[in-house]
JSON list of C-alpha atoms in Angstrom, two decimals:
[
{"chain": "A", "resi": 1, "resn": "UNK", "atom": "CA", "xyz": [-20.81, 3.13, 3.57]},
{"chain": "A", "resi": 2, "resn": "UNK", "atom": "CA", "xyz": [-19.43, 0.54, 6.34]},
{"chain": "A", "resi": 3, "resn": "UNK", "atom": "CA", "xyz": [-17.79, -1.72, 5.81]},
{"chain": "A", "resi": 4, "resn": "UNK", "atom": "CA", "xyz": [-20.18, -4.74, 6.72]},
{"chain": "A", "resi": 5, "resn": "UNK", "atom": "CA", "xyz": [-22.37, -3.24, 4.04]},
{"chain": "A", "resi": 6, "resn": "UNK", "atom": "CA", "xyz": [-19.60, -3.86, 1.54]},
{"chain": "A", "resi": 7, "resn": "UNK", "atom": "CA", "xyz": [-19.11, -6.98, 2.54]},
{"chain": "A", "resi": 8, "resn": "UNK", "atom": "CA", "xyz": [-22.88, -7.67, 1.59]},
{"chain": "A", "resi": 9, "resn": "UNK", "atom": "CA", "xyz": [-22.48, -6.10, -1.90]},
{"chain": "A", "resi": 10, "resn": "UNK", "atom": "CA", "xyz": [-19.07, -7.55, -2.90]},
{"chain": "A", "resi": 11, "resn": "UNK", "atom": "CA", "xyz": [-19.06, -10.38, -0.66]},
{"chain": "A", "resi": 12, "resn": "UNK", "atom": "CA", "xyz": [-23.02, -11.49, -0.36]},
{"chain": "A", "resi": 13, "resn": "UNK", "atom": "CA", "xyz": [-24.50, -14.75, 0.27]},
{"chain": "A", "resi": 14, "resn": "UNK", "atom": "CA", "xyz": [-26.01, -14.96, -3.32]},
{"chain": "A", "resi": 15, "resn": "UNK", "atom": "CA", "xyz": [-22.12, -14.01, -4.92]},
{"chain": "A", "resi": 16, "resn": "UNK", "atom": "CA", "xyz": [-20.77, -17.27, -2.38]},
{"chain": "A", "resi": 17, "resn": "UNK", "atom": "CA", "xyz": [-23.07, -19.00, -3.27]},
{"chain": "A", "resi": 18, "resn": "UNK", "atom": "CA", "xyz": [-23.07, -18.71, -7.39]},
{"chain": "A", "resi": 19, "resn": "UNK", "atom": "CA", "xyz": [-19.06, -19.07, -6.89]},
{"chain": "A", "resi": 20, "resn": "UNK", "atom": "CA", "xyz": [-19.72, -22.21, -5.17]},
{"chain": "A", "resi": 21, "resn": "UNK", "atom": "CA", "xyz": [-21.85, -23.75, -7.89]},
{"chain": "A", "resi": 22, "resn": "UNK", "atom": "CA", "xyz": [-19.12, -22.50, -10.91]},
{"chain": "A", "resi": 23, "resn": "UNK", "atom": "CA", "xyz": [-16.97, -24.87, -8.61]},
{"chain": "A", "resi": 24, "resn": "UNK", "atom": "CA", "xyz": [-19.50, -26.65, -8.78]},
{"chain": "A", "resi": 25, "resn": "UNK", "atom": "CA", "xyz": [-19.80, -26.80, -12.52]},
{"chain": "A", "resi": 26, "resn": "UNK", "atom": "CA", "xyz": [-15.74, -27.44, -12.97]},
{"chain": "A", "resi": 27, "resn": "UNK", "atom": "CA", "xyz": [-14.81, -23.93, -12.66]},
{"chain": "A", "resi": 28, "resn": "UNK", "atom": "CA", "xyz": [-16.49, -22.76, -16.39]},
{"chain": "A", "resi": 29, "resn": "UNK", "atom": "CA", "xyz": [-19.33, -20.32, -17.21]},
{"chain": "A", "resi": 30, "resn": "UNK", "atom": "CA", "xyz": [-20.24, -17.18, -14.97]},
{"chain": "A", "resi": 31, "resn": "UNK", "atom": "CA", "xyz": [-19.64, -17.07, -11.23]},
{"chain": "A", "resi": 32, "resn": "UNK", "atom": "CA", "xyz": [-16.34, -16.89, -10.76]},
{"chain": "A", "resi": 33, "resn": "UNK", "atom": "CA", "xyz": [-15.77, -14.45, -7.02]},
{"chain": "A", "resi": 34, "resn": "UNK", "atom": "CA", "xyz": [-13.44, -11.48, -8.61]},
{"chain": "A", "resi": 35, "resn": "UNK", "atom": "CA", "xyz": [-13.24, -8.79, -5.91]},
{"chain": "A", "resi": 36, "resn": "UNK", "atom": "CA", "xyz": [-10.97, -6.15, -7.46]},
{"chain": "A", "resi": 37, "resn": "UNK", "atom": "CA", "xyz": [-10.45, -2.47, -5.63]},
{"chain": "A", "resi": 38, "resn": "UNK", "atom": "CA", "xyz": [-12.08, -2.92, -2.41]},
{"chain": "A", "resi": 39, "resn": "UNK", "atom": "CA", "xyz": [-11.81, -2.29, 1.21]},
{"chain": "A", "resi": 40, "resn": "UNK", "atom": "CA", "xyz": [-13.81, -5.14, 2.85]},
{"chain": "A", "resi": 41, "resn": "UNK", "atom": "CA", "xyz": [-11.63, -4.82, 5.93]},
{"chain": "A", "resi": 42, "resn": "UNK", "atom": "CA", "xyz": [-12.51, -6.97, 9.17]},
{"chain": "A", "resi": 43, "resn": "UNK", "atom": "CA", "xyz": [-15.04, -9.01, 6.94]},
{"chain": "A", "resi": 44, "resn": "UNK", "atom": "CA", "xyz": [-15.71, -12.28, 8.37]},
{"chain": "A", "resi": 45, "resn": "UNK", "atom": "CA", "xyz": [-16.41, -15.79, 6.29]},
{"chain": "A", "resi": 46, "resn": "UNK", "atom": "CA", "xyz": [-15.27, -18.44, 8.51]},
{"chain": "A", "resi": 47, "resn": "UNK", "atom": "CA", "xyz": [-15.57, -21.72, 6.58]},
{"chain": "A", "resi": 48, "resn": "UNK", "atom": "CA", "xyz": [-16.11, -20.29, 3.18]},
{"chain": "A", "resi": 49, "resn": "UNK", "atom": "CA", "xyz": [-15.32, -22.02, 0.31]},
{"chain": "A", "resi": 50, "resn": "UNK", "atom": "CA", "xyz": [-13.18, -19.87, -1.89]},
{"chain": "A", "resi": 51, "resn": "UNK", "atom": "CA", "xyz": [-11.64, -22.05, -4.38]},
{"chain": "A", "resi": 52, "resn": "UNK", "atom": "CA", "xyz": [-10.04, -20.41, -7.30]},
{"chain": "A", "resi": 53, "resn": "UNK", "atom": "CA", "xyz": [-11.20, -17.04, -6.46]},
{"chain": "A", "resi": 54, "resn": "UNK", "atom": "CA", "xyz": [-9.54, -14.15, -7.24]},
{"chain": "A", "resi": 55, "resn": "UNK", "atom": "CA", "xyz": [-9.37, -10.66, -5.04]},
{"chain": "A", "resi": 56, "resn": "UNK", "atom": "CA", "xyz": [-6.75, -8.03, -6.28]},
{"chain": "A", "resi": 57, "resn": "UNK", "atom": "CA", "xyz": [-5.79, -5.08, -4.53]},
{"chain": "A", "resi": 58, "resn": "UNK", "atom": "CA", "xyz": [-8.38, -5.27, -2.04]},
{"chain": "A", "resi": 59, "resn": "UNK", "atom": "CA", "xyz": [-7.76, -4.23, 1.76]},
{"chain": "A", "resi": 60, "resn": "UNK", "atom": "CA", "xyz": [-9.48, -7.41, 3.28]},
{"chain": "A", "resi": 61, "resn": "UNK", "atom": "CA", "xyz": [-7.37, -6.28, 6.95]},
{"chain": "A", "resi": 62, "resn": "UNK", "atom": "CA", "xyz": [-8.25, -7.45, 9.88]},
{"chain": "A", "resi": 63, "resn": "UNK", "atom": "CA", "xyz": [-10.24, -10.59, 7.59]},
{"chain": "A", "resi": 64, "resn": "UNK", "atom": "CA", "xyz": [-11.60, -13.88, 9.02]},
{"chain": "A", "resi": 65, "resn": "UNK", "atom": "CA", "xyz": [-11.37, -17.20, 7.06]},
{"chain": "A", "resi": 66, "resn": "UNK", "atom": "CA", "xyz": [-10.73, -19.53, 9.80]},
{"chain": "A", "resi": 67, "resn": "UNK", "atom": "CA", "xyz": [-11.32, -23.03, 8.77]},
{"chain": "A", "resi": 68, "resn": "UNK", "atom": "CA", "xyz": [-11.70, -21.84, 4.74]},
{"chain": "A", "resi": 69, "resn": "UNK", "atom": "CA", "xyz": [-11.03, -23.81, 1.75]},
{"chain": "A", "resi": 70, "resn": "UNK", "atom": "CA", "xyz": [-9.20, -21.47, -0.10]},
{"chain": "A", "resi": 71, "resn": "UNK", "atom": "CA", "xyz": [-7.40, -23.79, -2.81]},
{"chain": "A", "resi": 72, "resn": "UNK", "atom": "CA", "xyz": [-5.83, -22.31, -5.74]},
{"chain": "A", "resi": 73, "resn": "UNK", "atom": "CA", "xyz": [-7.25, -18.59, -4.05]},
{"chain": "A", "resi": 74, "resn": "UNK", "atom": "CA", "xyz": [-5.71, -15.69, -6.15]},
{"chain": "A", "resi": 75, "resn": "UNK", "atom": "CA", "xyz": [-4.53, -13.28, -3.65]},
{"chain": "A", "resi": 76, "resn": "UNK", "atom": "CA", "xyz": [-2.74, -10.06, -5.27]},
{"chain": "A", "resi": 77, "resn": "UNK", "atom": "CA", "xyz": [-1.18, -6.97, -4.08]},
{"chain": "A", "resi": 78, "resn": "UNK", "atom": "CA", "xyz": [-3.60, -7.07, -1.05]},
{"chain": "A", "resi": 79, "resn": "UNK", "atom": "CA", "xyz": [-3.44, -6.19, 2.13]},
{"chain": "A", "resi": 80, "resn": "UNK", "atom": "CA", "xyz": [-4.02, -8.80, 4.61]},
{"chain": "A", "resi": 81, "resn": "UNK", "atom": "CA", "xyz": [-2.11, -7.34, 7.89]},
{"chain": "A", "resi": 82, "resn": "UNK", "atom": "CA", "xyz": [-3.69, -9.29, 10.61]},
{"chain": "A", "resi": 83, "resn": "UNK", "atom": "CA", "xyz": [-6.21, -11.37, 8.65]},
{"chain": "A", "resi": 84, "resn": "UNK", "atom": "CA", "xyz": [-7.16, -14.50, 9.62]},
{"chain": "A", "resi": 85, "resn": "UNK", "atom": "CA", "xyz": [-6.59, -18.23, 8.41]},
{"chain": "A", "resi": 86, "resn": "UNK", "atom": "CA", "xyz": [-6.17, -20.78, 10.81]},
{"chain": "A", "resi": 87, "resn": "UNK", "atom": "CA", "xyz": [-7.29, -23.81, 10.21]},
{"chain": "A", "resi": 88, "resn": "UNK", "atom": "CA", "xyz": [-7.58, -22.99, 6.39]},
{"chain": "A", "resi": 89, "resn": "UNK", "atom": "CA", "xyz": [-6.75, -24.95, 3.24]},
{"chain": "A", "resi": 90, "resn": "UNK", "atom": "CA", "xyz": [-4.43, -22.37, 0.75]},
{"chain": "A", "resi": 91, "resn": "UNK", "atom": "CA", "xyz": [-3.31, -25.98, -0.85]},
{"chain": "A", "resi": 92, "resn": "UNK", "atom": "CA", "xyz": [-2.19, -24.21, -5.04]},
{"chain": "A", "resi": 93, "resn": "UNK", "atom": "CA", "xyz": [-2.81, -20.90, -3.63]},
{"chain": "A", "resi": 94, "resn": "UNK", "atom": "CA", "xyz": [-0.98, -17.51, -5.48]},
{"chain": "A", "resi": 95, "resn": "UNK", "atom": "CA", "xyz": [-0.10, -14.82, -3.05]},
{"chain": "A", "resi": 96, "resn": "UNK", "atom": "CA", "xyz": [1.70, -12.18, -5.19]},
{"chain": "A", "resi": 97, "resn": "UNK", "atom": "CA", "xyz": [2.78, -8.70, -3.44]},
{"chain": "A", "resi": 98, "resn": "UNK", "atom": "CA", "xyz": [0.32, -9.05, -0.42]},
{"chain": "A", "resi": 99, "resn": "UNK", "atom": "CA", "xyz": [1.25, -7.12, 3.09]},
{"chain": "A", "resi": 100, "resn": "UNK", "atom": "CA", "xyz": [0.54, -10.26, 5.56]},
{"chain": "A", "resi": 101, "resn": "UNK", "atom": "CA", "xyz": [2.39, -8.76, 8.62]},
{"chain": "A", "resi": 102, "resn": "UNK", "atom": "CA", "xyz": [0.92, -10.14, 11.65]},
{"chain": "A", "resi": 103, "resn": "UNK", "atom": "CA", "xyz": [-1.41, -12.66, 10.05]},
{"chain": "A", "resi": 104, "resn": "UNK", "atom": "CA", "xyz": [-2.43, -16.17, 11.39]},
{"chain": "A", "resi": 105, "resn": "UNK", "atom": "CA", "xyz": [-1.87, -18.76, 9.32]},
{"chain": "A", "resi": 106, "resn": "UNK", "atom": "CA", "xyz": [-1.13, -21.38, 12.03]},
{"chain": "A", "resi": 107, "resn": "UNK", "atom": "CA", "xyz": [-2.18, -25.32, 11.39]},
{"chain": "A", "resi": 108, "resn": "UNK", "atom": "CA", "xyz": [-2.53, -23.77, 7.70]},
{"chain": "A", "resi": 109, "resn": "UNK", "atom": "CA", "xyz": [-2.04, -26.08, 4.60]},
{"chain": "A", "resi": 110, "resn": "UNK", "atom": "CA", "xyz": [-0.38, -24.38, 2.22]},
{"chain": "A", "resi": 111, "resn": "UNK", "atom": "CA", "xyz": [0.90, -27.23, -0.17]},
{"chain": "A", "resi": 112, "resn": "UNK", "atom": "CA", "xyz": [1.93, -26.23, -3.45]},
{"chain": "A", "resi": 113, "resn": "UNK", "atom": "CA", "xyz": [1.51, -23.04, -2.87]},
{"chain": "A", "resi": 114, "resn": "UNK", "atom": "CA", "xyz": [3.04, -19.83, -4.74]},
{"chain": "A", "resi": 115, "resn": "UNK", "atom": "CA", "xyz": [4.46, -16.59, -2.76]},
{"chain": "A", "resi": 116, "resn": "UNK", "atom": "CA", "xyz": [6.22, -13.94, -4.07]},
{"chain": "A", "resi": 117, "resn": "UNK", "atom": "CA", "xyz": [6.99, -10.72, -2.54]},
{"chain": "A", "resi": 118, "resn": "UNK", "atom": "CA", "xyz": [5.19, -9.09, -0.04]},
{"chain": "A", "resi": 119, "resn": "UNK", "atom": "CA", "xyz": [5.53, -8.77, 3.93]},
{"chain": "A", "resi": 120, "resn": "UNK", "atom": "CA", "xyz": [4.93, -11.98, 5.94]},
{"chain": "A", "resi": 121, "resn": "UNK", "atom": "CA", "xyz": [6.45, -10.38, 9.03]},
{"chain": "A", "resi": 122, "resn": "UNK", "atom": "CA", "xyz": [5.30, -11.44, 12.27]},
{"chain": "A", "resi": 123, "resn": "UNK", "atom": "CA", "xyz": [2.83, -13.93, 10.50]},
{"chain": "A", "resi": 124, "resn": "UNK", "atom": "CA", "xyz": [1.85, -16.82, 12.87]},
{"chain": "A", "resi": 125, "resn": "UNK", "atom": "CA", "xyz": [2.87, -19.90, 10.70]},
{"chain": "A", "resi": 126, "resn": "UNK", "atom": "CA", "xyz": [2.98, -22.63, 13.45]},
{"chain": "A", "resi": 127, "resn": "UNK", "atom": "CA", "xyz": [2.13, -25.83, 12.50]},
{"chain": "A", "resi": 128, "resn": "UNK", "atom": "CA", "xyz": [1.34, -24.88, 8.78]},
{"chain": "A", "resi": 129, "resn": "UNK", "atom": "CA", "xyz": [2.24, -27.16, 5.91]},
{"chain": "A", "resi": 130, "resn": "UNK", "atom": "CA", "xyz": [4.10, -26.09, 2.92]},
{"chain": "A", "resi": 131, "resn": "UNK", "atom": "CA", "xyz": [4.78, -29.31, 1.10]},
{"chain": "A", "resi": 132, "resn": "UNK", "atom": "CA", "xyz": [5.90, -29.16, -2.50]},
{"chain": "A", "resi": 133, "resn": "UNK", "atom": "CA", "xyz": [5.42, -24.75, -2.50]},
{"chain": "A", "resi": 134, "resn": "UNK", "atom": "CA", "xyz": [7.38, -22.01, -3.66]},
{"chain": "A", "resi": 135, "resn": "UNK", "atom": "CA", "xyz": [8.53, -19.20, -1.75]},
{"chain": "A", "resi": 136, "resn": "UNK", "atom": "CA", "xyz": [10.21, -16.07, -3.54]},
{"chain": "A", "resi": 137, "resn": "UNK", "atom": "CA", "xyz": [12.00, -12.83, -2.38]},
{"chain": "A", "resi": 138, "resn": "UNK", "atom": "CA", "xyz": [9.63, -12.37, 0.74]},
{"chain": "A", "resi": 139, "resn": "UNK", "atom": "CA", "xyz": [9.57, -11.06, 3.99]},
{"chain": "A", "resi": 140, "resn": "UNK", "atom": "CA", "xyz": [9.58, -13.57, 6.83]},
{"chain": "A", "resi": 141, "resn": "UNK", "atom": "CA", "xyz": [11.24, -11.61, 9.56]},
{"chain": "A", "resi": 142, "resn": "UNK", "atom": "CA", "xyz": [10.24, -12.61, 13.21]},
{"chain": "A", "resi": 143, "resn": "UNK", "atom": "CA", "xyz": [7.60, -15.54, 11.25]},
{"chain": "A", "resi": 144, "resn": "UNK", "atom": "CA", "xyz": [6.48, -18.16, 13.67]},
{"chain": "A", "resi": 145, "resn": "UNK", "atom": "CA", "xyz": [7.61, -21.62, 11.86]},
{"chain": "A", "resi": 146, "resn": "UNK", "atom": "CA", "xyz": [7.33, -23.58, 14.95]},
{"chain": "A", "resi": 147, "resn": "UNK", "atom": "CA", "xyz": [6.51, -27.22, 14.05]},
{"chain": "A", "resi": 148, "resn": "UNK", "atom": "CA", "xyz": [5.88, -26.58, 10.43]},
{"chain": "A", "resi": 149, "resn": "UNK", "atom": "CA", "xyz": [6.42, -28.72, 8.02]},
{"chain": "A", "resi": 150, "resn": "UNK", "atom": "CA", "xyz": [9.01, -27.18, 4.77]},
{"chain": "A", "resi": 151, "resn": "UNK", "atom": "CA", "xyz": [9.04, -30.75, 2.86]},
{"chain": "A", "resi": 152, "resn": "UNK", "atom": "CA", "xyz": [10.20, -30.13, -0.55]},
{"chain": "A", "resi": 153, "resn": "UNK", "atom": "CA", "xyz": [10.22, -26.37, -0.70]},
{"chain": "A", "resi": 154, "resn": "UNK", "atom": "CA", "xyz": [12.26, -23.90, -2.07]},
{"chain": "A", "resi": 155, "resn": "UNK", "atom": "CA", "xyz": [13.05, -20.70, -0.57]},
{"chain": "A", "resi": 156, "resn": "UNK", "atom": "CA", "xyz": [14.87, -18.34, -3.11]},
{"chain": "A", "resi": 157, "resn": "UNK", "atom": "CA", "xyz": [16.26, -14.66, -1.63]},
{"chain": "A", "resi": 158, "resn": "UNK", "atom": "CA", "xyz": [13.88, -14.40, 1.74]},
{"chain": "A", "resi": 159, "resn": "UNK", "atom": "CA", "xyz": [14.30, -12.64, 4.63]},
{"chain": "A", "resi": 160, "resn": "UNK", "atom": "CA", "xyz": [14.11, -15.16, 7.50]},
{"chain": "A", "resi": 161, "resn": "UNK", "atom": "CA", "xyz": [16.38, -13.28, 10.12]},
{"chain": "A", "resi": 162, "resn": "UNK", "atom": "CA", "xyz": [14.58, -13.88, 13.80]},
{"chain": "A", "resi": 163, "resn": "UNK", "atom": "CA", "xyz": [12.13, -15.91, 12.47]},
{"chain": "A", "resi": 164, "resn": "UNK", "atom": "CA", "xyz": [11.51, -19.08, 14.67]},
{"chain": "A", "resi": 165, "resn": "UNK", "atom": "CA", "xyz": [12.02, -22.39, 13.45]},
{"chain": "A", "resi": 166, "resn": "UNK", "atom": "CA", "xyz": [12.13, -24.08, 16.31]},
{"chain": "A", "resi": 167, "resn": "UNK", "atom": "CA", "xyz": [10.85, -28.18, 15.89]},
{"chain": "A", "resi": 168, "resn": "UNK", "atom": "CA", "xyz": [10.66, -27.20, 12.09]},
{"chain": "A", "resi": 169, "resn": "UNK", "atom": "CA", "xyz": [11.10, -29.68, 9.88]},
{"chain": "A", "resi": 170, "resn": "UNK", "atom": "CA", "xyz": [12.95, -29.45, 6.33]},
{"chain": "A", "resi": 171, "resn": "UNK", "atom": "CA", "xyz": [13.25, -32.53, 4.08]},
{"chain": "A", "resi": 172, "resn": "UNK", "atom": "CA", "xyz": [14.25, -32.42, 0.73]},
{"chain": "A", "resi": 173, "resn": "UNK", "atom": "CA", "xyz": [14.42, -28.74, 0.75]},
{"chain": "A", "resi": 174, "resn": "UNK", "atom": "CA", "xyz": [16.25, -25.96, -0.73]},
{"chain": "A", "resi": 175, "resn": "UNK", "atom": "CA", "xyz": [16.90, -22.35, 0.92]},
{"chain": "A", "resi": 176, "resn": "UNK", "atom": "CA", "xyz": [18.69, -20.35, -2.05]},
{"chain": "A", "resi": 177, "resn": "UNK", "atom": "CA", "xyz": [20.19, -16.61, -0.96]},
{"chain": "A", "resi": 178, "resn": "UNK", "atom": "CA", "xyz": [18.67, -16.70, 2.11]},
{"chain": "A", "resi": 179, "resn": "UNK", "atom": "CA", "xyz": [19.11, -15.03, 5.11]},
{"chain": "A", "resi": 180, "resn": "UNK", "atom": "CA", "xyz": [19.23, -16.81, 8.50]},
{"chain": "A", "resi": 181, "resn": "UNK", "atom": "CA", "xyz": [20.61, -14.18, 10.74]},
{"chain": "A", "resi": 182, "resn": "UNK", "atom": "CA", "xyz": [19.81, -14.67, 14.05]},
{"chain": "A", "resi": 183, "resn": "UNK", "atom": "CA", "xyz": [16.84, -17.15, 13.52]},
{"chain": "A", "resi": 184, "resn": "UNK", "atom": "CA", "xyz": [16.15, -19.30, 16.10]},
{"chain": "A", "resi": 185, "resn": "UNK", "atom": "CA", "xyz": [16.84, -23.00, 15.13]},
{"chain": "A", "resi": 186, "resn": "UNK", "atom": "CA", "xyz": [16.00, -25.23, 17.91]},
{"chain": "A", "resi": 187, "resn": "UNK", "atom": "CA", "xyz": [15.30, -28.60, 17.27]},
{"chain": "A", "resi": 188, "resn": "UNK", "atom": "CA", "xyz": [15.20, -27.35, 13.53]},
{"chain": "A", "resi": 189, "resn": "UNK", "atom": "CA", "xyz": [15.53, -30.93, 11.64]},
{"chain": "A", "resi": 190, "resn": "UNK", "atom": "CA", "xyz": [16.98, -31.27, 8.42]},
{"chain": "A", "resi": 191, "resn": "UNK", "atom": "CA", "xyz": [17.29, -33.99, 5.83]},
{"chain": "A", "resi": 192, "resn": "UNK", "atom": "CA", "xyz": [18.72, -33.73, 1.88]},
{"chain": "A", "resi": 193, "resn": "UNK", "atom": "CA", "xyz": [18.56, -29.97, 2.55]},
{"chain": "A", "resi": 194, "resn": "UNK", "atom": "CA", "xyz": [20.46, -27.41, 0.39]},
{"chain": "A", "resi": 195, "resn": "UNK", "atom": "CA", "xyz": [21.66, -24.37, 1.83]},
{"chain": "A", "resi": 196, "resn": "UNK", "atom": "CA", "xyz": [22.60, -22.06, -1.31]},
{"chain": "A", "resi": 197, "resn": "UNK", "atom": "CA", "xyz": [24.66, -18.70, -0.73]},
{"chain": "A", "resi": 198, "resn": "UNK", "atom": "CA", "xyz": [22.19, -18.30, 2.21]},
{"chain": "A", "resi": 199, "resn": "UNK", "atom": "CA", "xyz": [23.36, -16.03, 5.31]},
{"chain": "A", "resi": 200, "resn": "UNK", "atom": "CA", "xyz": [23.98, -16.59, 9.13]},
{"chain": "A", "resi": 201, "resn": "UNK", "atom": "CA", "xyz": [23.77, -20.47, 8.84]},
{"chain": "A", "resi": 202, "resn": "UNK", "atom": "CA", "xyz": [25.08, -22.37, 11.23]},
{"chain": "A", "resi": 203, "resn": "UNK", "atom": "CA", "xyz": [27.79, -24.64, 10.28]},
{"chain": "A", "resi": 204, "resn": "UNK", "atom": "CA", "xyz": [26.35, -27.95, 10.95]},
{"chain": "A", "resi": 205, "resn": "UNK", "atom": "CA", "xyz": [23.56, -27.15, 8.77]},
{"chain": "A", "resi": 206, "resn": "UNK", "atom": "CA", "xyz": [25.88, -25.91, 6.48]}
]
């Protein structure tokens, strides 16, 4: 089967649809989008709207969700090397265990958001907003933070070394065992930001 036809059995226009009306409807009843098992690699949605649905251990490589509203999305233990999301809304969103290496995410909002685990190596982040989320024991090496906004974050035992922060700003912030080893901090703007047993911080951010 190819893949484009799995993307019209598991990912159809009648399936978007009924998930947009149960959003619709206040998120009760049938038509929730749970995609569970499957390889819909390189599928393309630009603009979808995706809100509170939930894929789990699918291989959705290679996706396209450019300019998606994917609030309070459920992403687990997928694989989303390369995907997709610029321009998207992952405001709430919970990204457990997911491979991300080499994603875009750039002028992404990601407010509120919950990550734990996984590999966001390499992941185009410029520009994205991640007001008020949670980041946990992830992989951010060589991430492209330039310009984003980290307002009220907290970063607890990542892996930032040669990630680029460069015209980042941090406000009210708090990186806790993290490690900063040769990031680049340019222009990197702080303000009521706590640095907590992190590694390779320079000492006026200290």
């Amino acid at each position: 089967m190819s893949n484009q036809s799995r993307w019209l059995i598991y990912l159809s226009d009648s399936k978007l649809l009924a998930h947009e009306q149960w959003v619709e409807n206040g998120c009760v009843d049938d038509g929730r989008l749970i995609v569970q098992k499957r390889n819909l690699s390189r599928v393309s949605i630009p603009g979808a709207n995706l809100i509170k649905a939930q894929f789990v251990k699918c291989n959705l490589s290679g996706a396209n969700f450019r300019g998606s509203d994917l609030t309070s999305i459920e992403l687990l233990e997928c694989n989303l090397k390369d995907a997709t999301f610029s321009l998207s809304t992952l405001d709430k969103a919970i990204i457990q265990d997911c491979s991300m290496s080499g994603a875009y995410l750039n002028a992404t909002s990601l407010k509120g958001a919950f990550l734990q685990g996984g590999n966001w190596s390499k992941v185009d982040l410029h520009r994205s907003d991640w007001t008020d989320a949670t980041v946990q024991s992830a992989c951010l090496k060589r991430a492209n933070f330039q310009g984003a906004r980290l307002h009220k974050t907290r970063f607890t035992n990542c892996n930032l070394q040669t990630a680029n922060l460069v015209a980042t700003t941090a406000y009210d912030t708090v990186f806790d065992r993290c490690d900063f080893r040769s990031v680049n901090l340019g222009e990197f703007i702080v303000k009521n930001t706590i640095f907590y047993n992190c590694t390779g911080i320079p000492k006026g951010l200290r």
